[in-house]
Tab-separated table of C-alpha atoms in Angstrom:
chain	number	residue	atom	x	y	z
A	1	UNK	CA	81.844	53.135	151.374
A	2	UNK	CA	80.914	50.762	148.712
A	3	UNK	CA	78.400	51.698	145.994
A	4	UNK	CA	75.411	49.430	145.903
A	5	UNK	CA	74.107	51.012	142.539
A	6	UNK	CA	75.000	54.005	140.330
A	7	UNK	CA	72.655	56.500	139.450
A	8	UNK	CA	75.121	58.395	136.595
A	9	UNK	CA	77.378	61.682	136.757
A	10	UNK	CA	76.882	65.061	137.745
A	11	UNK	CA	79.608	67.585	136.403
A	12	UNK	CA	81.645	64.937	135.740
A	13	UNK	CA	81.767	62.777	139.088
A	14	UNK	CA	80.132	59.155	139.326
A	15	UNK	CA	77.074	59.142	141.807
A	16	UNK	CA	75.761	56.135	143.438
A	17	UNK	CA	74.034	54.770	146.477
A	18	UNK	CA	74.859	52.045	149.413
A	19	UNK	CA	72.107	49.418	150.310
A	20	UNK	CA	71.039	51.251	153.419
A	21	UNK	CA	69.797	54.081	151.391
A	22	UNK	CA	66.938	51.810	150.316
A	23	UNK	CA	65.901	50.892	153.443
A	24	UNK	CA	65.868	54.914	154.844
A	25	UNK	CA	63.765	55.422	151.455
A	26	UNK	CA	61.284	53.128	152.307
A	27	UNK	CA	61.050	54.169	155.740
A	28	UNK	CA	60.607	57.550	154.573
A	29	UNK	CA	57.781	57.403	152.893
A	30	UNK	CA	56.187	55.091	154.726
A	31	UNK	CA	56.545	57.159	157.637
A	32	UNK	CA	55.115	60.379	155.448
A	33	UNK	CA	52.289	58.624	153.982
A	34	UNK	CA	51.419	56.768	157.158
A	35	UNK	CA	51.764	59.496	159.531
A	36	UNK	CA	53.118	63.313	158.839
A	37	UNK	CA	50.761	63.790	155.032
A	38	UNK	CA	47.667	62.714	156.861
A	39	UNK	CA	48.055	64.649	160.240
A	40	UNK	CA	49.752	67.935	158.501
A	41	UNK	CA	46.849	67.460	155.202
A	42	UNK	CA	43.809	64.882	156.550
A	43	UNK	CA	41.261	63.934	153.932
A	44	UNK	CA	42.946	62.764	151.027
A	45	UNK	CA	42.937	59.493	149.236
A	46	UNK	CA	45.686	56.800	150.700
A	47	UNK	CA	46.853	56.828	147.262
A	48	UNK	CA	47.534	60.410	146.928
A	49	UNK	CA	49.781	60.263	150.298
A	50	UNK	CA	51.403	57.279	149.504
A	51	UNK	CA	51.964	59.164	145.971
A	52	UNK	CA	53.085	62.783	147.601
A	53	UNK	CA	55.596	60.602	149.693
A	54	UNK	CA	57.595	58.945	147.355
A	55	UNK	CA	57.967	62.768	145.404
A	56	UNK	CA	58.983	64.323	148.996
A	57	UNK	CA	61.186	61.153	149.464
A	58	UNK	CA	62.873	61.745	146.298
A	59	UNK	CA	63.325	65.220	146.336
A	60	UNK	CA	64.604	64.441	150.070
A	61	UNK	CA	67.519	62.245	148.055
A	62	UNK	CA	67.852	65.131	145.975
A	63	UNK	CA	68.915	67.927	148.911
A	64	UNK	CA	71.343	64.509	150.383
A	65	UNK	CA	73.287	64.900	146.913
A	66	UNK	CA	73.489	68.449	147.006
A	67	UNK	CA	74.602	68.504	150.050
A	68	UNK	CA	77.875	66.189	149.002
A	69	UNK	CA	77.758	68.372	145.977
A	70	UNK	CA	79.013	71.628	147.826
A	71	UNK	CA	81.702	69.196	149.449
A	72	UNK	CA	83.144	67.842	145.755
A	73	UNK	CA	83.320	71.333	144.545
A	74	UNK	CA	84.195	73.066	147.328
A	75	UNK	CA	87.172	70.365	147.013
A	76	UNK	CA	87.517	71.080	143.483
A	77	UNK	CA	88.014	74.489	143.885
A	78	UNK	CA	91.417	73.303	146.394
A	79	UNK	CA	92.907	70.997	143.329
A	80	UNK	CA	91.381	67.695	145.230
A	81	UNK	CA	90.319	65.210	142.617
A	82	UNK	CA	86.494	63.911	143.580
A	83	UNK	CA	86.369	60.187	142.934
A	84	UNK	CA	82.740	59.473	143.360
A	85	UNK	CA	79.615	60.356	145.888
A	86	UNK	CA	77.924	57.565	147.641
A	87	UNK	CA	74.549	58.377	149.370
A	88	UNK	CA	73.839	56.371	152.484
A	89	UNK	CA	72.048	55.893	155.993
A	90	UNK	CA	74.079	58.695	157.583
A	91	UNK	CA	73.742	61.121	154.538
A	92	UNK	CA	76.620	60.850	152.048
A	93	UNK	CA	80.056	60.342	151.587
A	94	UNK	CA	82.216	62.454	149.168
A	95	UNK	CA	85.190	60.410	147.970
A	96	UNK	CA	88.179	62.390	147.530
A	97	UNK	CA	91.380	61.713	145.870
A	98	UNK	CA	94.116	63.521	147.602
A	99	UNK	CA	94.316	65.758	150.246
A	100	UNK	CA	93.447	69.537	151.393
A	101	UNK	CA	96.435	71.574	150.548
A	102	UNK	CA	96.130	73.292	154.344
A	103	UNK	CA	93.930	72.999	157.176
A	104	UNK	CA	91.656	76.349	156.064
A	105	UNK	CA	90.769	74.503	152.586
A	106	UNK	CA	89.667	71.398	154.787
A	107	UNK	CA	87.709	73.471	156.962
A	108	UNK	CA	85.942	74.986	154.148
A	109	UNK	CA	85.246	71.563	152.185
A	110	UNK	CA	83.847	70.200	155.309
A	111	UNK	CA	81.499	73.198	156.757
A	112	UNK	CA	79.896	72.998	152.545
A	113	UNK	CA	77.993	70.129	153.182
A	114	UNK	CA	76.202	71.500	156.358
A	115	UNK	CA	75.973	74.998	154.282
A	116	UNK	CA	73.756	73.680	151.888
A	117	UNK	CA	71.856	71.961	153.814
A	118	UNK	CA	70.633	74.730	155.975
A	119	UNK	CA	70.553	77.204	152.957
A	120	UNK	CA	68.383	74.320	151.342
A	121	UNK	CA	65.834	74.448	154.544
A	122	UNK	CA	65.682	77.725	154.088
A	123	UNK	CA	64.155	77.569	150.669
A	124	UNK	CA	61.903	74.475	151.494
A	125	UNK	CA	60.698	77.235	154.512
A	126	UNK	CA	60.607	79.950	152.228
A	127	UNK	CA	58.548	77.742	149.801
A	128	UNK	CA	55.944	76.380	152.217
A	129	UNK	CA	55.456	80.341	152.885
A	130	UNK	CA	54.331	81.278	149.815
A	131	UNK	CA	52.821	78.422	148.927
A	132	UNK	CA	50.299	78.938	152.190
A	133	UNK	CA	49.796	82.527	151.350
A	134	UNK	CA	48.687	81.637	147.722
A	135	UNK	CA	46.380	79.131	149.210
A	136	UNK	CA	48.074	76.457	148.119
A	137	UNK	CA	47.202	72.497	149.448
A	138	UNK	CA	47.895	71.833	152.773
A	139	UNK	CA	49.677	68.747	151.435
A	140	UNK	CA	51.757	70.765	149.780
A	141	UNK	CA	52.809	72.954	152.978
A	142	UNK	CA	53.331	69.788	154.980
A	143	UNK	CA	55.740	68.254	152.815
A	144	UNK	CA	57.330	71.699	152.014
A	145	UNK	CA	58.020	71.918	155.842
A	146	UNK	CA	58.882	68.298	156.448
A	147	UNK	CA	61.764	69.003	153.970
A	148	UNK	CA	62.694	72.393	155.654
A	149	UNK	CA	63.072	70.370	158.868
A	150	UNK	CA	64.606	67.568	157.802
A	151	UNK	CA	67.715	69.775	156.183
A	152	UNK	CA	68.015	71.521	159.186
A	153	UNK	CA	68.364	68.373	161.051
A	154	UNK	CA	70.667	67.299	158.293
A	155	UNK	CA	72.703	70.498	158.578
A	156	UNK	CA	72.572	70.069	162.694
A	157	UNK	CA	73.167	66.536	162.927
A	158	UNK	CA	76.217	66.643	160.277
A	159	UNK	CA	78.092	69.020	162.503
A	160	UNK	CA	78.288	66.670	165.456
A	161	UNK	CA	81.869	66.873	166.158
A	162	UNK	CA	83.018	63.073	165.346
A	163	UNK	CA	84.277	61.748	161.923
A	164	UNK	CA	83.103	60.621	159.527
A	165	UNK	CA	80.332	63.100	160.111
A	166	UNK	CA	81.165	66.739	158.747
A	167	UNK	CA	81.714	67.941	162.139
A	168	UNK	CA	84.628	65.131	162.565
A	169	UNK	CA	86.043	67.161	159.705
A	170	UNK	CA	85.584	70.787	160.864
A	171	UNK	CA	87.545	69.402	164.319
A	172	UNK	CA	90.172	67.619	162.580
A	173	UNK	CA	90.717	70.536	160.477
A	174	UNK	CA	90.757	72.960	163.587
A	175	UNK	CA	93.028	70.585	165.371
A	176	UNK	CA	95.114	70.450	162.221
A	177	UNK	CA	95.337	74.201	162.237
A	178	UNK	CA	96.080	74.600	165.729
A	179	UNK	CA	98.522	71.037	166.239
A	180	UNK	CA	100.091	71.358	162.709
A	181	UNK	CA	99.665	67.350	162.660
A	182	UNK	CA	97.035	66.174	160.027
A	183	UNK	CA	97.665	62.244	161.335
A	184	UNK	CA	97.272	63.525	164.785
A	185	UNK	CA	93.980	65.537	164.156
A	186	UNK	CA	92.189	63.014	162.132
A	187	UNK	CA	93.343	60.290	164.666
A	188	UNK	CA	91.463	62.355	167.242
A	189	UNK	CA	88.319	63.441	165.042
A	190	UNK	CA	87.739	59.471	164.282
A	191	UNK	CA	88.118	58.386	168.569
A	192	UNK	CA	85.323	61.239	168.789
A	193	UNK	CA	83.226	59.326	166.078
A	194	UNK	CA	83.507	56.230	167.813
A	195	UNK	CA	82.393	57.978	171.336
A	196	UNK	CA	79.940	59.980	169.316
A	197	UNK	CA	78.886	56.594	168.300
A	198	UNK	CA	78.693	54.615	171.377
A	199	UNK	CA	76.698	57.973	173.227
A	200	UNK	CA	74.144	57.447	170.477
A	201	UNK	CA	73.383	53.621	170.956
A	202	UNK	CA	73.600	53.906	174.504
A	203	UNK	CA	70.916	56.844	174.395
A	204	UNK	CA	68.985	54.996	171.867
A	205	UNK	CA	68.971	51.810	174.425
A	206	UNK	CA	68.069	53.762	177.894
A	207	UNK	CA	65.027	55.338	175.214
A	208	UNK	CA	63.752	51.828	174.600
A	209	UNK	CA	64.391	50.551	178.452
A	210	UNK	CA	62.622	53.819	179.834
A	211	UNK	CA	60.070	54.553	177.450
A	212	UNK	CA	59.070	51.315	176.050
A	213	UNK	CA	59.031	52.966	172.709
A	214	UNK	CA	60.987	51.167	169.505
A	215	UNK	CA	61.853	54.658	167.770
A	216	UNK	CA	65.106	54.211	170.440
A	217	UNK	CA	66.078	52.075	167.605
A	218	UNK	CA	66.492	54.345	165.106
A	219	UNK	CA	70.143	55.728	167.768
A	220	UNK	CA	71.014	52.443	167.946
A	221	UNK	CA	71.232	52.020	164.371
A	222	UNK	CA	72.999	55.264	163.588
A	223	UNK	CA	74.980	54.962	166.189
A	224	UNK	CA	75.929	51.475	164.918
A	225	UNK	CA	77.453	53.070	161.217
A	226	UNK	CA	78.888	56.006	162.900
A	227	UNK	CA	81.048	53.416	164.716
A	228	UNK	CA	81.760	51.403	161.765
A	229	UNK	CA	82.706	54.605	159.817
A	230	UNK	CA	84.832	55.858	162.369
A	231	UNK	CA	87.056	52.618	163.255
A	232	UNK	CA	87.676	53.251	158.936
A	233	UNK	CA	88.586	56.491	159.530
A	234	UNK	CA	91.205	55.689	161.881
A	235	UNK	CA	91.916	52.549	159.724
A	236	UNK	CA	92.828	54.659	156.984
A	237	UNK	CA	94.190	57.185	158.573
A	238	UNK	CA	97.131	54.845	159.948
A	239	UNK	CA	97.508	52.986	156.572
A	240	UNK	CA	97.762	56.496	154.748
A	241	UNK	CA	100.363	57.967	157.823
A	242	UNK	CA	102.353	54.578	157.660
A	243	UNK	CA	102.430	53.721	153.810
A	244	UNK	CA	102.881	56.917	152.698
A	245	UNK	CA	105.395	56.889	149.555
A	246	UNK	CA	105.469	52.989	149.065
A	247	UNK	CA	104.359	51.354	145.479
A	248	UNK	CA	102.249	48.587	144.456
A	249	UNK	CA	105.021	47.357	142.594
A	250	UNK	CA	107.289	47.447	146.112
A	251	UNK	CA	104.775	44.816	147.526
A	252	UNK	CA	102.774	42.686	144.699
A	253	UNK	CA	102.841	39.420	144.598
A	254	UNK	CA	105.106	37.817	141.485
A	255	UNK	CA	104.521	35.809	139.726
A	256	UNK	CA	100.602	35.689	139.982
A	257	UNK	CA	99.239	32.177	139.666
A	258	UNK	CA	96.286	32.290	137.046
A	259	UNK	CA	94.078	30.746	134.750
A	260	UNK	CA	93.157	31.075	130.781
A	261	UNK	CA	90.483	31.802	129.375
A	262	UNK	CA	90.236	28.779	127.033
A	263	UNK	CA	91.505	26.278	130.187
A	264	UNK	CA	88.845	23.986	131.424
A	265	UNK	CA	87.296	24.077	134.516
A	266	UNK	CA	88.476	20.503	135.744
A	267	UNK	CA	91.398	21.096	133.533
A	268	UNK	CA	92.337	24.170	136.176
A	269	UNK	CA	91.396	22.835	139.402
A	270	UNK	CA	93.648	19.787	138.840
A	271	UNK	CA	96.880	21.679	137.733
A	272	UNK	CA	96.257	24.797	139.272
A	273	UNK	CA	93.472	25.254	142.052
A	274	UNK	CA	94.465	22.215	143.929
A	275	UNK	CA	98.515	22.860	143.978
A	276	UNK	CA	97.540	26.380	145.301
A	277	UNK	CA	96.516	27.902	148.525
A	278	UNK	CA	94.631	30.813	147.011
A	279	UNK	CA	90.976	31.644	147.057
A	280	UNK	CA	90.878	33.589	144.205
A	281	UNK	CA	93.203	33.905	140.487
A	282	UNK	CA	93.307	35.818	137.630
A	283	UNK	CA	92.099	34.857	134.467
A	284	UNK	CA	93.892	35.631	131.262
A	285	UNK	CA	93.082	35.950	127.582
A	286	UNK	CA	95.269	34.163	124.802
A	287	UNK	CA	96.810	37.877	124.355
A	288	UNK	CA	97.890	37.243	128.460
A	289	UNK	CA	95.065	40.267	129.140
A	290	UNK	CA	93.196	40.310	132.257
A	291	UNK	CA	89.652	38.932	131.125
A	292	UNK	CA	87.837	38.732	134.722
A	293	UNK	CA	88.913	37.062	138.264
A	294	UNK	CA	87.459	33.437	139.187
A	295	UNK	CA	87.089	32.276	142.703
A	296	UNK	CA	86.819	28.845	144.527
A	297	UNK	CA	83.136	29.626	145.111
A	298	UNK	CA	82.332	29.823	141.661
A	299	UNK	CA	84.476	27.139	140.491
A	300	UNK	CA	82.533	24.856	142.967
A	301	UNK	CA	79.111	25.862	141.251
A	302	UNK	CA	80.009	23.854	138.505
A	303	UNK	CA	78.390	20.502	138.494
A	304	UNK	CA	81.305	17.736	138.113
A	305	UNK	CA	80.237	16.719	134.653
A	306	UNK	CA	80.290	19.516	132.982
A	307	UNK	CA	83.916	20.770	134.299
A	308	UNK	CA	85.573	19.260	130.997
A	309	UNK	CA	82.832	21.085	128.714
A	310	UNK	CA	83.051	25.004	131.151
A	311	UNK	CA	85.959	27.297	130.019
A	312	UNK	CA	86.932	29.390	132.467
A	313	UNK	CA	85.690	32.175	130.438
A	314	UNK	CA	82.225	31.229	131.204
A	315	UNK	CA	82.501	31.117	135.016
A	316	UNK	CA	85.077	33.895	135.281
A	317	UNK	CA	83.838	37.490	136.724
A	318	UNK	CA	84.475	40.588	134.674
A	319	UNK	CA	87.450	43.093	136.262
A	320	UNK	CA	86.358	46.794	136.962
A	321	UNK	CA	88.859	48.578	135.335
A	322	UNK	CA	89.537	50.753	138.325
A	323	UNK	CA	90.848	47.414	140.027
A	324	UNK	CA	93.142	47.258	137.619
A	325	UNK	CA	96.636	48.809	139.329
A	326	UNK	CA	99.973	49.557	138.142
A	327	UNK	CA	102.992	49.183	139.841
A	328	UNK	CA	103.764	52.946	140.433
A	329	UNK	CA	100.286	53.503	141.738
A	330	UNK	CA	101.148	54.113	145.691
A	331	UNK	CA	99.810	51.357	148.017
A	332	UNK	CA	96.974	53.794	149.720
A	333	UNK	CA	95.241	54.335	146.182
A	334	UNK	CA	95.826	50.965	146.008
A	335	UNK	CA	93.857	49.936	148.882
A	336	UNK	CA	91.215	52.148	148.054
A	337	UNK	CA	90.673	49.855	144.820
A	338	UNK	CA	90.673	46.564	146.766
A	339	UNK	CA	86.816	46.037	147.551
A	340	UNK	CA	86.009	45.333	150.816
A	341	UNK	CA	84.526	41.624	149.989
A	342	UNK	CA	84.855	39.262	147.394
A	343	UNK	CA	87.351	38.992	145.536
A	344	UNK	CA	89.676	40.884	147.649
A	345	UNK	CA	92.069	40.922	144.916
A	346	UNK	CA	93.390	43.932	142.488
A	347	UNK	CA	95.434	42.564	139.180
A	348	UNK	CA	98.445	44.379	138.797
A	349	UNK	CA	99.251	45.184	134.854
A	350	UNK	CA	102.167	46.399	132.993
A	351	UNK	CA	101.292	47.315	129.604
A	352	UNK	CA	98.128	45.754	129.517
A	353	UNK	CA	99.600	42.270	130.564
A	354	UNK	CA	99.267	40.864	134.344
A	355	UNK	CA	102.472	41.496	136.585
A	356	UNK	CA	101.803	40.488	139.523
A	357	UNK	CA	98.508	41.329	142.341
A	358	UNK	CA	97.828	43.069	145.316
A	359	UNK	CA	95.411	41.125	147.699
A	360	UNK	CA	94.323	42.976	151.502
A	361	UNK	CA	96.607	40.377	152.679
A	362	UNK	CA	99.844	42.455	151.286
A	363	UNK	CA	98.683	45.737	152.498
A	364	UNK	CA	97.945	44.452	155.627
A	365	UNK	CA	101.945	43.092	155.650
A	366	UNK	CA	102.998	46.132	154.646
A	367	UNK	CA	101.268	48.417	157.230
A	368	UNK	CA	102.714	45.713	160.108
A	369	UNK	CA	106.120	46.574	158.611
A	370	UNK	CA	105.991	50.182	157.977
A	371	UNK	CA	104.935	50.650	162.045
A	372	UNK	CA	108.002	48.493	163.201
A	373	UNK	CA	110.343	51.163	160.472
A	374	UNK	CA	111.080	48.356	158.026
A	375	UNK	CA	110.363	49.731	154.409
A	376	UNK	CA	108.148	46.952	152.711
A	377	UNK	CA	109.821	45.971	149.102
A	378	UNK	CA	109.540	42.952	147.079
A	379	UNK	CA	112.864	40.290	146.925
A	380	UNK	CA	111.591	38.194	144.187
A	381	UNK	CA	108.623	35.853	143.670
A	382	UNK	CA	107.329	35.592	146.747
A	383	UNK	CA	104.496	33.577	148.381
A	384	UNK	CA	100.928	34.903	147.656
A	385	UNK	CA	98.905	35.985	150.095
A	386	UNK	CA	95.736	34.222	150.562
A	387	UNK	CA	92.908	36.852	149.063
């Protein structure tokens, strides 16, 4: 799960949100200023619900990140490495780096998430209590118990037994305990996500038929990710089971066509661009350091008379230094770092200089080869795969 935008650290681990976050936010609080503040609190001032709602939306994101919080240090506490939390539609995803050392650790690590959630509706309830017995506003109390509800439908809906949901987790860690196969569990808990999936939009579309009534959507559209996530689950499930142990340096391409910084644009497409069939290259410095990745697409964006005049420093795009792979890095970390559009394309560096790169293209080889028991190595410069 790609991060749209990053909203900082918390103890240490990079936070940051997908797209569809924004568009849950703004249904949020349109939906609490439009229709739960007025009928729980009527009377007030448009502006004061629209105002309320954007706090109670917020503070909603707020009990989403703690709940991924008790999953990163819940994993902490096992010796798993937390790579990042992304908030999105479904709630959140905790990235881990490594694995559970035994099925009770990733039992615990998934059942945190949920735990928080309901121990956080709890103290939204217990808030809205005292609050009303102080005589507190009645805006107050409704968005006090909107919040208590919506955790424990958090909590609730999280434990639906399908991955990538935290109920996915809790069976493929039961499985795990009980089958002794991790691959095997996790193959299982991600074909539950997909039927958990398909039950949802199917639900969601006999609501609409039946009923006439558009909130079916909303089942239909959750549905939708939960698929999505799932078929990645069992995606990487298979990639970790079947590359487990081979190298970025055992399958880079060598040696990697690229650019220079200094190099022209039309200068590049005549004596590189054209006589390739890549998408995407490298671009170096004059020290041969990666400086940034340029594509086809941007290339074309320059108007023909000015190709002599553009470097290719000025159309290049900057590298994120966690693309940036070395050749003893194993291939599923490796994959991990290759971003799901784009580019497409990691740079593969040896002391700081470019040896070779990994496009989706070469994992995808390397998975076909592992399933038919052929151990994928590199023989020598070999042809690049198209990123």
């Amino acid at each position: 799960m790609g991060q749209t935008a990053r909203l900082g650290r918390i103890a240490g681990i990079p936070v940051g949100v997908h797209w569809s976050v924004f568009v849950i936010m703004l249904l949020l609080v349109q939906g609490l200023a439009v229709v739960i503040l007025p009928g729980g609190a009527p009377g007030h001032a448009a502006a004061v619900y629209w105002a309320v709602a954007v706090v109670v939306a917020v503070v909603f994101l707020s009990a989403l990140l703690a709940h991924e919080l008790g999953h990163s240090l819940v994993a902490r506490h096992y010796g798993v490495r937390v790579r990042a939390i992304t908030l999105w539609l479904l709630g959140g995803v905790s990235q881990l780096d490594g694995e559970a050392p035994h099925a009770r650790a990733d039992l615990l690590i998934a059942l945190a998430g949920p735990v928080v959630s309901l121990v956080g509706a709890g103290v939204f309830a217990a808030a809205a209590a005292v609050v009303h017995a102080l005589g507190g506003g009645a805006l107050a109390v409704t968005g006090l118990v909107w919040l208590a509800v919506v955790n424990v439908l958090l909590g609730v809906f999280n434990l639906l037994p399908g991955a990538p949901l935290d109920g996915g987790r809790v069976l493929a860690a039961v499985l795990w305990w009980v089958r002794g196969d991790r691959a095997s569990a996790r193959r299982a808990a991600a074909r539950a996500g997909i039927a958990l999936g398909g039950v949802l939009i199917a639900a969601g579309f006999l609501q609409v038929l039946l009923t006439a009534n558009f909130r079916g959507l909303w089942p239909v559209l959750l549905g939708w990710f939960l698929v999505l996530a799932a078929r990645a689950e069992a995606v990487d499930t298979v990639v970790r089971n079947t590359l487990a142990g081979v190298r970025v340096g055992d399958v880079m391409t060598t040696p990697a066509v690229c650019g220079y910084t200094s190099q022209s644009v039309a200068d590049f497409v005549a004596t590189v661009a054209r006589r390739h069939p890549h998408r995407t290259f490298p671009v170096l410095d004059l020290d041969g350091h990666v400086a940034g990745l340029v594509s086809l697409t941007r290339l074309g964006k320059v108007p023909s008379a000015d190709r002599e005049r553009v470097r290719l420093a000025d159309v290049s795009a900057p590298v994120d230094p966690a693309r940036l792979l070395n050749p003893a890095t194993t291939l599923v970390d490796a994959a991990a770092a290759l971003p799901a559009g784009g580019h497409r394309l990691a740079p593969v560096v040896t002391e700081g200089r470019l040896a070779g790169i990994v496009t989706h293209g070469d994992v995808a080889r390397a998975t076909e080869l592992a399933e038919l028991g052929i151990a994928p190595h590199r023989d020598g410069p070999a042809e690049q795969d198209r990123p």
